[in-house]
XYZ file of C-alpha atoms in Angstrom:
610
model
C -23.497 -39.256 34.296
C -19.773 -38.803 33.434
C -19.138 -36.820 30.358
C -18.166 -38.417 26.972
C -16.242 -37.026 23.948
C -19.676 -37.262 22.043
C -20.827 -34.663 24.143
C -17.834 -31.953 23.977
C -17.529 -29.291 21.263
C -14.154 -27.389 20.824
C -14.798 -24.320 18.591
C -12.426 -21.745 18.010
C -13.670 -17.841 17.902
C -11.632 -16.385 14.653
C -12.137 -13.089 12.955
C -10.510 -9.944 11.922
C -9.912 -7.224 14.337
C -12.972 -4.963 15.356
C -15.180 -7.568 13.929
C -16.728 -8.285 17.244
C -15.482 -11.151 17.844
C -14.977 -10.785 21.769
C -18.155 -9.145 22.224
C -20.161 -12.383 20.852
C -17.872 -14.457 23.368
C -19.596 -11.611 26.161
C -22.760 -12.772 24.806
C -22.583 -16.465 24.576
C -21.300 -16.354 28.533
C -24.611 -14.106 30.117
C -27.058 -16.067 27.649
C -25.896 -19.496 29.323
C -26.094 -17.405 32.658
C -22.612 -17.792 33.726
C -22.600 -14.814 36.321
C -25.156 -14.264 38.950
C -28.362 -12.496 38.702
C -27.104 -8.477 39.007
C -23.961 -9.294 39.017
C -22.118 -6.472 37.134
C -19.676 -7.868 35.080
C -19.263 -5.404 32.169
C -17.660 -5.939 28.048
C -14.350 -7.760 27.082
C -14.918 -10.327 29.615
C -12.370 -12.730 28.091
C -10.118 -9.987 27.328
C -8.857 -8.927 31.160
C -5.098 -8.183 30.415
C -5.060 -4.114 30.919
C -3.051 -3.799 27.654
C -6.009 -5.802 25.454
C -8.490 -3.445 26.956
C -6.511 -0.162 26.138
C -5.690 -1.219 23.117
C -9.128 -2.793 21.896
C -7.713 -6.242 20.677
C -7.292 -9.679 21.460
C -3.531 -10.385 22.121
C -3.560 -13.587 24.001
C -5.404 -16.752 23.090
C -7.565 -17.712 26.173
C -9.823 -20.485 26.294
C -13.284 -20.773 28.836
C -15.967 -23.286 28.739
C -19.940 -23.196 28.864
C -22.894 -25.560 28.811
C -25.806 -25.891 26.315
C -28.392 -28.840 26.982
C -26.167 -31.015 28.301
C -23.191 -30.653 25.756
C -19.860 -28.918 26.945
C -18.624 -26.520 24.647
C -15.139 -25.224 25.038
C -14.472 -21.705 23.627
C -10.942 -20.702 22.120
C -10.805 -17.278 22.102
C -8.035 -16.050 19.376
C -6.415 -12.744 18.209
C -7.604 -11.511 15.059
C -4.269 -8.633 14.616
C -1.992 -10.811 12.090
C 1.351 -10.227 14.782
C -0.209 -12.701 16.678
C -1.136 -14.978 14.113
C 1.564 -16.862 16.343
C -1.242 -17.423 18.703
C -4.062 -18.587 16.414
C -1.744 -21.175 14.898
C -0.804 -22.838 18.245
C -4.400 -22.804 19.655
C -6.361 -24.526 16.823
C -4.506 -27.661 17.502
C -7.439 -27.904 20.207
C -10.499 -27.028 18.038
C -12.063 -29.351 15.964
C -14.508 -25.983 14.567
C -14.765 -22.232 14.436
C -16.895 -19.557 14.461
C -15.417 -17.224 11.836
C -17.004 -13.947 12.726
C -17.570 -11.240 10.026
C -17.985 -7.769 10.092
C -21.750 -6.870 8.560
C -20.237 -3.749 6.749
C -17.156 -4.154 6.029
C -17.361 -8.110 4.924
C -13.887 -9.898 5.150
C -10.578 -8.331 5.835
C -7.341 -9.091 4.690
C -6.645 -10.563 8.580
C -9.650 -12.464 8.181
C -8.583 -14.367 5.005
C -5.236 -14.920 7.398
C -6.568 -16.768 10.457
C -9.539 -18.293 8.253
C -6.482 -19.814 6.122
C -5.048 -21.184 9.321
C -8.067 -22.452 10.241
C -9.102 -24.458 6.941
C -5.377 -25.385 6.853
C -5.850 -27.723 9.954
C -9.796 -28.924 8.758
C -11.469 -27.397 11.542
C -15.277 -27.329 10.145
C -16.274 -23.852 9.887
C -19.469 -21.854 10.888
C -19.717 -18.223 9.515
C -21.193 -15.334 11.696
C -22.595 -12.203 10.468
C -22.157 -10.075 13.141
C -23.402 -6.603 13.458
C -26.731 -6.929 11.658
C -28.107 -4.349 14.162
C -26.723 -1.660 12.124
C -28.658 0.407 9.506
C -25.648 -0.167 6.976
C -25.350 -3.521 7.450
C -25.373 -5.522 3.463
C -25.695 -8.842 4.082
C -26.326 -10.259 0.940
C -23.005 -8.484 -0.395
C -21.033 -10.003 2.607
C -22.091 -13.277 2.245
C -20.915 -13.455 -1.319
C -17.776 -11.844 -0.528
C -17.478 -14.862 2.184
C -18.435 -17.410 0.035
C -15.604 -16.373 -2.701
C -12.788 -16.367 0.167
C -13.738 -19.854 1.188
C -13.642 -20.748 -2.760
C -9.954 -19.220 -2.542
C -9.028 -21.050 0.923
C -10.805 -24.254 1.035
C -8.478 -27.060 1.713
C -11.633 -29.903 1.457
C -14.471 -29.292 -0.700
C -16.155 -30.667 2.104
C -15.625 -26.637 4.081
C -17.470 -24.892 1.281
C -20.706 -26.548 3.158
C -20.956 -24.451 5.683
C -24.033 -22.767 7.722
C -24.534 -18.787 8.105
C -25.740 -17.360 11.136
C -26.583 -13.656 11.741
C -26.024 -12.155 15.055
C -25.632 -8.440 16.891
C -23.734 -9.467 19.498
C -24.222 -5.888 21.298
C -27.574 -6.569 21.789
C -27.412 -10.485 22.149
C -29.095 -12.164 19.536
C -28.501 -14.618 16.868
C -30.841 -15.529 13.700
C -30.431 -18.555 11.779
C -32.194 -16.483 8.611
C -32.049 -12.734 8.458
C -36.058 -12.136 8.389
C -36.351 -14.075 12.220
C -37.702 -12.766 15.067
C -34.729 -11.085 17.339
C -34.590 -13.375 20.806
C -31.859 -14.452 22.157
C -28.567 -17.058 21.293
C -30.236 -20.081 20.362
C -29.575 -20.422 17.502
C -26.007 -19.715 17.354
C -25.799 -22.370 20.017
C -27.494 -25.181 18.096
C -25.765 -24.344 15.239
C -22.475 -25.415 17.158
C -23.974 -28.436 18.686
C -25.203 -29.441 15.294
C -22.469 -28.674 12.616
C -19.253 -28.678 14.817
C -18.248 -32.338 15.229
C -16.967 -33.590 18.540
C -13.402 -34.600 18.990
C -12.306 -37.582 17.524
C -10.903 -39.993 20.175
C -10.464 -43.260 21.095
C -11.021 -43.289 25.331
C -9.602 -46.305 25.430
C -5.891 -45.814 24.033
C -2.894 -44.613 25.966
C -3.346 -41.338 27.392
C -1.559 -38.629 24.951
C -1.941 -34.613 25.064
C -0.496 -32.188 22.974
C 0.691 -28.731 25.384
C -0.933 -25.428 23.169
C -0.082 -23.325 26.226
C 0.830 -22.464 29.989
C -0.319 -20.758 32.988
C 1.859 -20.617 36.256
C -0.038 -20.389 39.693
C 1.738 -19.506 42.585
C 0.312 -23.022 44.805
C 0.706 -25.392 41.815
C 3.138 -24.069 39.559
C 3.315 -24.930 36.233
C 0.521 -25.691 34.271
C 0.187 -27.428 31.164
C -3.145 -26.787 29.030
C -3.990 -28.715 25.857
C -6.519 -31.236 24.348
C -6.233 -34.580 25.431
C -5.997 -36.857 21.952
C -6.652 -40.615 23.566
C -7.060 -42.516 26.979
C -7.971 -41.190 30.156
C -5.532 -39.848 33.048
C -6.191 -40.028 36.786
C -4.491 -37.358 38.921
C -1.663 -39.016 40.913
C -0.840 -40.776 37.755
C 2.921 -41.572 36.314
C 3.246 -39.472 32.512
C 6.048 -38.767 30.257
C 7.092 -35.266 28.710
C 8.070 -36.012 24.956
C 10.148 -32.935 24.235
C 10.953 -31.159 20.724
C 14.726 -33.182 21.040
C 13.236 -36.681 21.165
C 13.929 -36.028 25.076
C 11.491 -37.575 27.755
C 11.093 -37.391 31.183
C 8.968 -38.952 34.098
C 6.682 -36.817 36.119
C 3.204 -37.314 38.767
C 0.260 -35.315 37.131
C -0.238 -34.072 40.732
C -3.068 -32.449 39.852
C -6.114 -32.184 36.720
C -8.164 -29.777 36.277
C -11.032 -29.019 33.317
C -12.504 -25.292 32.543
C -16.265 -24.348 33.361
C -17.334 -20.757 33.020
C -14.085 -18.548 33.799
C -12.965 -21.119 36.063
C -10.838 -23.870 36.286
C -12.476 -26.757 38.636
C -10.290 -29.898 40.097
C -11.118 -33.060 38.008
C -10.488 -36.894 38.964
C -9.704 -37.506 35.596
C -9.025 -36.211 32.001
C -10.929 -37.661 29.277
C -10.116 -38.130 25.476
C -11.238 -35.184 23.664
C -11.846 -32.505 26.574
C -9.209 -29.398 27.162
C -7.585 -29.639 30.160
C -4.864 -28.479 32.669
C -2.021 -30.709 34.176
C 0.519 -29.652 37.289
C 3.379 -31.627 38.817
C 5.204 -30.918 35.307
C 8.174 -28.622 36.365
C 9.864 -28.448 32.950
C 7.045 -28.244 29.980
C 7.437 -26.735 26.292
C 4.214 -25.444 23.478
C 4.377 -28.272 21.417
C 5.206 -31.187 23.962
C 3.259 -34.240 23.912
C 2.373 -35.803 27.733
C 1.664 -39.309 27.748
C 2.454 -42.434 29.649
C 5.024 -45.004 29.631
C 3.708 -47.810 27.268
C 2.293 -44.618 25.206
C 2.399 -44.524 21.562
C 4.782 -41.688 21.241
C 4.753 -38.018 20.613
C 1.755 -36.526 18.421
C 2.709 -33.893 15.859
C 4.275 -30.554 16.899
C 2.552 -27.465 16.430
C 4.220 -25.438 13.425
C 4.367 -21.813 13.731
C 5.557 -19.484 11.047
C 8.892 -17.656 11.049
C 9.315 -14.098 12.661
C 9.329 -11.531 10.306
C 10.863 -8.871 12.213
C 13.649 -8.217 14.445
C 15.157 -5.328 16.798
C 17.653 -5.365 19.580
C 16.566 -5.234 23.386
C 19.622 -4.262 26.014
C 20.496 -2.792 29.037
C 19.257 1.189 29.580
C 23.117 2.527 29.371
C 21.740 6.448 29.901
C 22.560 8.974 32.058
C 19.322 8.308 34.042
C 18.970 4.905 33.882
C 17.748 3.845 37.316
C 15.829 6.654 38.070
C 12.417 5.853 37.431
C 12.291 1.852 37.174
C 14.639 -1.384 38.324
C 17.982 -0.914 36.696
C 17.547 -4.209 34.344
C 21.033 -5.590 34.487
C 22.021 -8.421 31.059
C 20.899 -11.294 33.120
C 17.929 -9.885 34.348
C 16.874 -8.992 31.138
C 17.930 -12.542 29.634
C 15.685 -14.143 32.101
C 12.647 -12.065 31.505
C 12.808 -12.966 27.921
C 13.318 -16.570 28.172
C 10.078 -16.163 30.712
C 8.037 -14.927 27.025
C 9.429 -17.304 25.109
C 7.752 -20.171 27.086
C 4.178 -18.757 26.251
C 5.068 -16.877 22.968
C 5.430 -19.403 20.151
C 6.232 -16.810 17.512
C 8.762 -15.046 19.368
C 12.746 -15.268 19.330
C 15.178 -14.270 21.075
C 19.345 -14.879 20.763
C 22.396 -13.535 22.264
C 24.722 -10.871 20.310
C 28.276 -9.989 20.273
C 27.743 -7.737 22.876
C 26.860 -8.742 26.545
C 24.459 -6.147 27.092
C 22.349 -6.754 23.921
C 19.700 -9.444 22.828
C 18.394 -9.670 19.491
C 14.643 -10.373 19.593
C 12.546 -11.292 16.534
C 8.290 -11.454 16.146
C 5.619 -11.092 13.764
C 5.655 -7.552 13.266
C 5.785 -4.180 14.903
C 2.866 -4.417 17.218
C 3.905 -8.004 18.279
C 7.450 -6.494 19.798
C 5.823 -3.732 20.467
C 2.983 -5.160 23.264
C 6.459 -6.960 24.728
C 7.983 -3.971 25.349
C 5.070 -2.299 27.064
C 4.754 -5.601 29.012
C 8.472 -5.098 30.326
C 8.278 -1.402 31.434
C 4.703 -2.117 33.516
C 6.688 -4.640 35.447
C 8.927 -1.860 36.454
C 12.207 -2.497 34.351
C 14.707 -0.247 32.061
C 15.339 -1.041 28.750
C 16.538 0.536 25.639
C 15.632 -0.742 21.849
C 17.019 -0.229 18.052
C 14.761 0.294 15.279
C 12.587 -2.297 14.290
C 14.184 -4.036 10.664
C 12.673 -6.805 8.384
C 14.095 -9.978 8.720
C 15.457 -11.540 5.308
C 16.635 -14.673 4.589
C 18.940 -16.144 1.408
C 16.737 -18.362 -1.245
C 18.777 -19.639 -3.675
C 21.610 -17.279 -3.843
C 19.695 -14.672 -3.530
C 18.412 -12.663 -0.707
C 14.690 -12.062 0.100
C 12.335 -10.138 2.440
C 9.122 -10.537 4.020
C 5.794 -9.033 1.872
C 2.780 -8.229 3.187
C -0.706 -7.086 1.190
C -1.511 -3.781 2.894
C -5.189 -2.433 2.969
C -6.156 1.031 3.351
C -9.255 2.961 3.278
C -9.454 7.098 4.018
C -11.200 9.584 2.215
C -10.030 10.582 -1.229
C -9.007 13.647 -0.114
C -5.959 11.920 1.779
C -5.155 9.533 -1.394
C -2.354 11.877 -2.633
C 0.314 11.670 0.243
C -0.436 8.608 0.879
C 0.600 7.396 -2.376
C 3.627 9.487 -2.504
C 4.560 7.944 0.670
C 3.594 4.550 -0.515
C 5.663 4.887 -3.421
C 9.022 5.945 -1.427
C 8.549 2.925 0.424
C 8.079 0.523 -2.504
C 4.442 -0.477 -2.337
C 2.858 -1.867 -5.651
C -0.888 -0.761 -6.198
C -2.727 -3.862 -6.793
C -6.856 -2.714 -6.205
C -8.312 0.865 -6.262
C -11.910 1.833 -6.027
C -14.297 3.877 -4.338
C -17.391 3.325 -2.580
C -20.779 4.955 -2.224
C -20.134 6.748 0.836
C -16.924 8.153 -0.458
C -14.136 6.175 0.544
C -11.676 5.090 -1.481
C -10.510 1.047 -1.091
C -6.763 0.962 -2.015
C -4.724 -2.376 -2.002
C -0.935 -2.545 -1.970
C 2.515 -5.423 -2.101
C 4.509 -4.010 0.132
C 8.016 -4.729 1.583
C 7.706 -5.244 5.231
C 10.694 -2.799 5.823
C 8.244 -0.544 3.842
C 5.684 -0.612 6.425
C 7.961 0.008 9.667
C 6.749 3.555 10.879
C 4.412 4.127 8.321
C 1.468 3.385 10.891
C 2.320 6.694 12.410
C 2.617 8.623 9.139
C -1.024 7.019 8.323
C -2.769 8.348 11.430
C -1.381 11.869 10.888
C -2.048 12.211 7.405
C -5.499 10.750 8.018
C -6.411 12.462 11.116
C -7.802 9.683 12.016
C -10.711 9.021 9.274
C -8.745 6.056 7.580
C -8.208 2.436 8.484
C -5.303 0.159 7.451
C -4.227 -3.609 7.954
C -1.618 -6.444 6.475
C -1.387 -9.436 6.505
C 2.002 -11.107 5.126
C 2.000 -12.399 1.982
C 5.466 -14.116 1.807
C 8.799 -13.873 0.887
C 10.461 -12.357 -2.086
C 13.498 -11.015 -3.593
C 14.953 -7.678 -2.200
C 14.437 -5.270 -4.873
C 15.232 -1.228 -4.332
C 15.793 0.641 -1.216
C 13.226 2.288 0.813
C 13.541 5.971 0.650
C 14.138 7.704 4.211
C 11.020 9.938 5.082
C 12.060 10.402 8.735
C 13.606 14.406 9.399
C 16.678 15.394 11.681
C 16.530 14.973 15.086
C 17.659 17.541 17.340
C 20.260 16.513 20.199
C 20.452 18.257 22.998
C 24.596 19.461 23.314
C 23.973 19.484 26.815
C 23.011 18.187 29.821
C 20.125 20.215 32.000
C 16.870 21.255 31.938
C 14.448 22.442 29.145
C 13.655 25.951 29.096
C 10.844 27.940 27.343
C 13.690 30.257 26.155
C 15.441 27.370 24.312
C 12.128 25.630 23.297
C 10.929 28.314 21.737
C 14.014 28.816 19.602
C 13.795 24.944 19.038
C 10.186 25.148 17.656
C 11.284 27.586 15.107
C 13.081 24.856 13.400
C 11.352 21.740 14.041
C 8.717 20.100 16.588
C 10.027 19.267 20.242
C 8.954 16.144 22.411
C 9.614 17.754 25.704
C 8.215 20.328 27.928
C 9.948 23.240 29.893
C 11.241 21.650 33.534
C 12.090 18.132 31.681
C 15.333 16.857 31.987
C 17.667 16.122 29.215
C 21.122 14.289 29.008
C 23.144 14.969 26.474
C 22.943 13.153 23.068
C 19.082 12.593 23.625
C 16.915 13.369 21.081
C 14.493 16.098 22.161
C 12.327 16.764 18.711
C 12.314 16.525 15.333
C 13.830 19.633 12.586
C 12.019 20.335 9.863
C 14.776 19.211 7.104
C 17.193 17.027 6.629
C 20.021 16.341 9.167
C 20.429 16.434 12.842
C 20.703 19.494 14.843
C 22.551 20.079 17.813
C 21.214 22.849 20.594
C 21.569 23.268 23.861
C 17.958 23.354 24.868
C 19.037 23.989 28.936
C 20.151 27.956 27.982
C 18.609 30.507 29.917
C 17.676 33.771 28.493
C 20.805 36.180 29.368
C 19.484 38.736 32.259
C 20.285 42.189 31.660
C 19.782 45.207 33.956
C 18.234 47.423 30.479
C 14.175 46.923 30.190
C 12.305 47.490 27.043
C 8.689 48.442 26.362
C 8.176 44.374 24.541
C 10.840 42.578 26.872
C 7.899 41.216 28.691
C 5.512 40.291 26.253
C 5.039 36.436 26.783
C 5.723 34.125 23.279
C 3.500 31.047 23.419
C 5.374 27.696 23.342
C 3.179 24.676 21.117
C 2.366 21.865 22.760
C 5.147 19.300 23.240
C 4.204 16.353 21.030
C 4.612 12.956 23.182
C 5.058 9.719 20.490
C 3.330 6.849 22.207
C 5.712 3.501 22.332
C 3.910 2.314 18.833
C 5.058 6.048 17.261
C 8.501 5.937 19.138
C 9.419 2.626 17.173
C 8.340 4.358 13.903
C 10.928 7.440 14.730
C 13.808 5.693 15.114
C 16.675 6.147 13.204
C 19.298 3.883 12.507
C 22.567 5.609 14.831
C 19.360 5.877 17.505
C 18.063 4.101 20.599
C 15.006 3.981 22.201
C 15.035 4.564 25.784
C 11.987 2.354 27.688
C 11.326 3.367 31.449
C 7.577 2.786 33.866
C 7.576 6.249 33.038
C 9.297 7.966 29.860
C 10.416 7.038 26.385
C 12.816 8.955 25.121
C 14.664 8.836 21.584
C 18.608 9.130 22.197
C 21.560 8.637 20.127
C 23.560 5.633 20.660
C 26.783 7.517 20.697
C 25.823 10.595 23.243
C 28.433 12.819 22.731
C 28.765 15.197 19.951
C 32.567 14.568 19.277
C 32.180 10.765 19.670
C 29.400 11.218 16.503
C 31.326 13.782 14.966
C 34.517 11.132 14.660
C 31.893 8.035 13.509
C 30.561 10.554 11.054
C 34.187 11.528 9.548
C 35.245 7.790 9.671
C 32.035 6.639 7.648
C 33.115 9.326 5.188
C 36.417 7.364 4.729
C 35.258 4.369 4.546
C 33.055 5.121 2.401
């Protein structure tokens, strides 16, 4: 029996980050017994991009399919971090429902309101998910009413406030439709989606018309275009038309169809209305082009994403060791590599610059630039990068700047710098309290140029025991200038290599990033003084050898460990007059004028100016 529309569910998986989203996509594939009896096949299933599994988050939207008495249901995995919001808003065009899954504990988040606003925004009928329930601090009552007045703030149709509850630990694989039920299995998760998510409204017998939500490339077929098909059928071998974002067209053969099952796609004969689907033979395909067919109604709606919010420069590594350790990226090389992300990555920008060997590059946030440029140095290239900077834009005459509402919750005994900090950076306290087990709740408007490097200032005045997020809020006027927290650096005068001698000396003043044996060029930044101001050493010098021993001359001095940022640190550090170099192997700060009399005559000529 061929499948209908009546019997396809598309449900997109929202939440906020760490709410276990991804592991109750794990559990929905074994309980429909997707793998093989003993077949090993792990966590994170859906999540197989190396960086998603180091860092513990869902970057790309990915979509699989499963079966439940005789009903296809096609799951949209999306990211719950709010830098890829760019993702969730380009993949719900295919759902017609979501799971919104919800930490136990913690209850929502302030990304959860974000993608659940998304969601509402484009009247996909929602199904909450209590996940976690396995734990002994699990308050389910509490979360449920903390649900139930975000949807009262978010609703778009009175008709979403209706909405079922289900209470699952995905960990250990079982859903409840009421908390008091016997633990089993999925069940009832499952029925709840067959019963409350509708299926896709479409008419089988219109013109064929599908709206692109993303691409895949495979090295046989080439590109692929995935999306939900709207109306009509298509056969493979079939005549379409590409209905571009110019009011541009062109003819191609849908040489070949294919649907998802499982983690699979499988060859199809023919894409019906309502189903997600995959179409080759299209050489030249955008996000947000329609496919149809000649006597077709014309294009559907394009998928709206919201503007970037930040912006940094990417360009050519111009340092002394570029070359050494990865593929020298020349301007074109580089050029073509971004135009490659652009295809897939809706929410990203990128433009030319007055200089050749530069490209300005704009995203959602930190983290969203930030997975780009660990993308580019694992595929073996050389870049270097500026310091992240809010994007603004002018409203009436006046200029404004992205906000974002910034949550944070540490122990009070961390409150006090973090306040202090807060208030350099022009945050606005808007919620304060503290709960039973101690830690304090704080909520905060923020500037987004507020928040750049103040991740890395959070995890070390935390130690770890505090947890923040944002989500953006808007844009407003620019009011007051963010105070500059950041110390000297300390350039090395010299080229060479690091010796304990010099390090030691160094680490007297400040805290170094390198290690005795690394090499230095000079004008790269090799640690951080303790005031402000740069300082220039040579950190190469050798202790002088003299031919007169003392009784102490060999007592050892103990260097401290080098502290190595990690790329999300490095974009924090970076001062304005200050590049980040990007290799396979190294990151290293450096100043963008490398010699010490070229800095000294930009620093005199600033003074005149100014």
């Amino acid at each position: 029996m061929a499948l209908s529309h009546e019997r396809i569910r598309n449900v997109a998986i929202i939440a906020h980050v760490d709410h276990g989203k991804t592991s109750l996509v794990d559990a929905m594939l074994k309980f429909t017994r997707v793998f093989r009896e003993g077949q090993v096949v792990g966590t994170l299933i859906l999540d197989s991009d190396p960086l998603e599994r180091e860092r513990g988050i869902t970057i790309l939207a990915k979509n699989t399919a499963i079966h439940y008495e005789g009903v296809k249901i096609n799951i949209i995995d999306t990211p719950g971090h709010v830098d890829f919001s760019g993702e969730v808003e380009r993949i719900v065009n295919m759902a017609d429902g979501c799971l919104l899954v919800v930490d136990g504990i913690d209850g929502p988040m302030p990304q959860t309101r974000s993608v659940l606003r998304t969601a509402l925004a484009h009247g996909l009928k929602p199904v909450v998910v209590i996940n976690k329930i396995d734990r002994p601090a699990t308050q389910i009552a509490e979360v449920e009413s903390a649900v139930q007045d975000l949807f009262l703030q978010l609703v778009t149709d009175a008709d979403q406030l209706d909405f079922p509850v289900l209470y699952t630990s995905a960990r250990d694989g079982y859903a409840l439709a009421h908390p008091g039920d016997e633990h089993v299995d999925m069940t009832p998760l499952f029925e709840a989606i067959v019963r409350d998510i509708p299926a896709p409204q479409a008419d089988p017998d219109a013109p064929f018309q599908m709206l692109v939500a993303t691409q895949e490339y495979d090295n046989h077929l080439g590109l692929l275009a995935i999306g939900r098909v709207f109306a009509g059928r298509l056969k493979a071998g079939s005549q379409v038309v590409r209905l571009g974002a110019d009011g541009s067209s062109a003819s191609y053969k849908a040489s070949s169809l294919f649907t998802f099952e499982n983690l699979q796609r499988v060859p199809m004969p023919e894409a019906i209305a309502g189903d997600i689907v995959a179409v080759a033979g299209i050489s030249e395909v955008a996000i947000g082009d329609t496919i149809t067919v000649a006597d077709g109604p014309g294009a559907l709606p394009r998928i709206t994403i919201e503007e970037p919010t930040v912006k940094m420069t990417f360009g050519v590594n111009t340092s002394p060791f570029a070359g050494r350790e990865g593929q020298y990226a020349t301007s074109r090389m580089l050029w073509a590599r971004l135009q490659r992300e652009l295809q897939t990555n809706v929410a990203m920008r990128a433009e030319t610059t007055d200089s050749a060997e530069e490209f300005l590059v704009s995203g959602r946030g930190e983290l969203h630039l930030a997975v780009l440029i660990e993308h580019i140095r694992r595929e073996g290239l050389e870049i270097q990068v500026s310091r992240p900077e809010a994007i603004t834009r002018t409203v009436d005459g006046r200029v404004h700047e992205p906000y974002e509402r910034l949550t944070i919750e540490t122990p009070a005994e961390f409150i006090g710098a973090l306040s202090e900090e807060l208030a350099s950076r022009l945050a606005k306290a808007t919620n304060y309290h503290t709960a039973d087990d101690g830690y304090v709740h704080q909520e905060y408007e923020i500037p987004t140029r507020g928040l750049i490097g103040f991740n890395s200032f959070f995890q070390r005045s935390t130690r770890g025991h505090g947890v923040m997020n944002s989500a953006f809020l808007g844009m407003r006027p620019v009011r007051g200038e963010v105070r500059n927290t950041r110390p000297g650096a300390m350039v090395a005068s010299a080229p060479g290599t690091a010796t304990s001698y010099s390090l030691l000396n160094a680490q007297e003043r400040g805290t170094t990033f390198v290690e005795p044996g690394t090499p230095v060029y000079e004008g790269m930044v090799f640690g951080l003084t303790n005031r402000e101001g740069d300082l220039q050493m040579n950190v190469a010098k050798e202790r002088k050898q003299t031919n007169v021993r003392s009784s102490t001359q060999e007592i050892t001095q103990k260097l401290a460990p080098a502290f190595k940022p990690t790329l999300d640190e490095s974009l924090g550090l970076i001062a304005a007059d200050e590049l980040l170099e990007v290799t396979p192997q190294s990151l290293r700060l450096r100043k963008r004028a490398l010699s010490g009399d070229a800095r000294y005559r930009q620093a005199r000529g600033a003074k005149r100016s100014g």
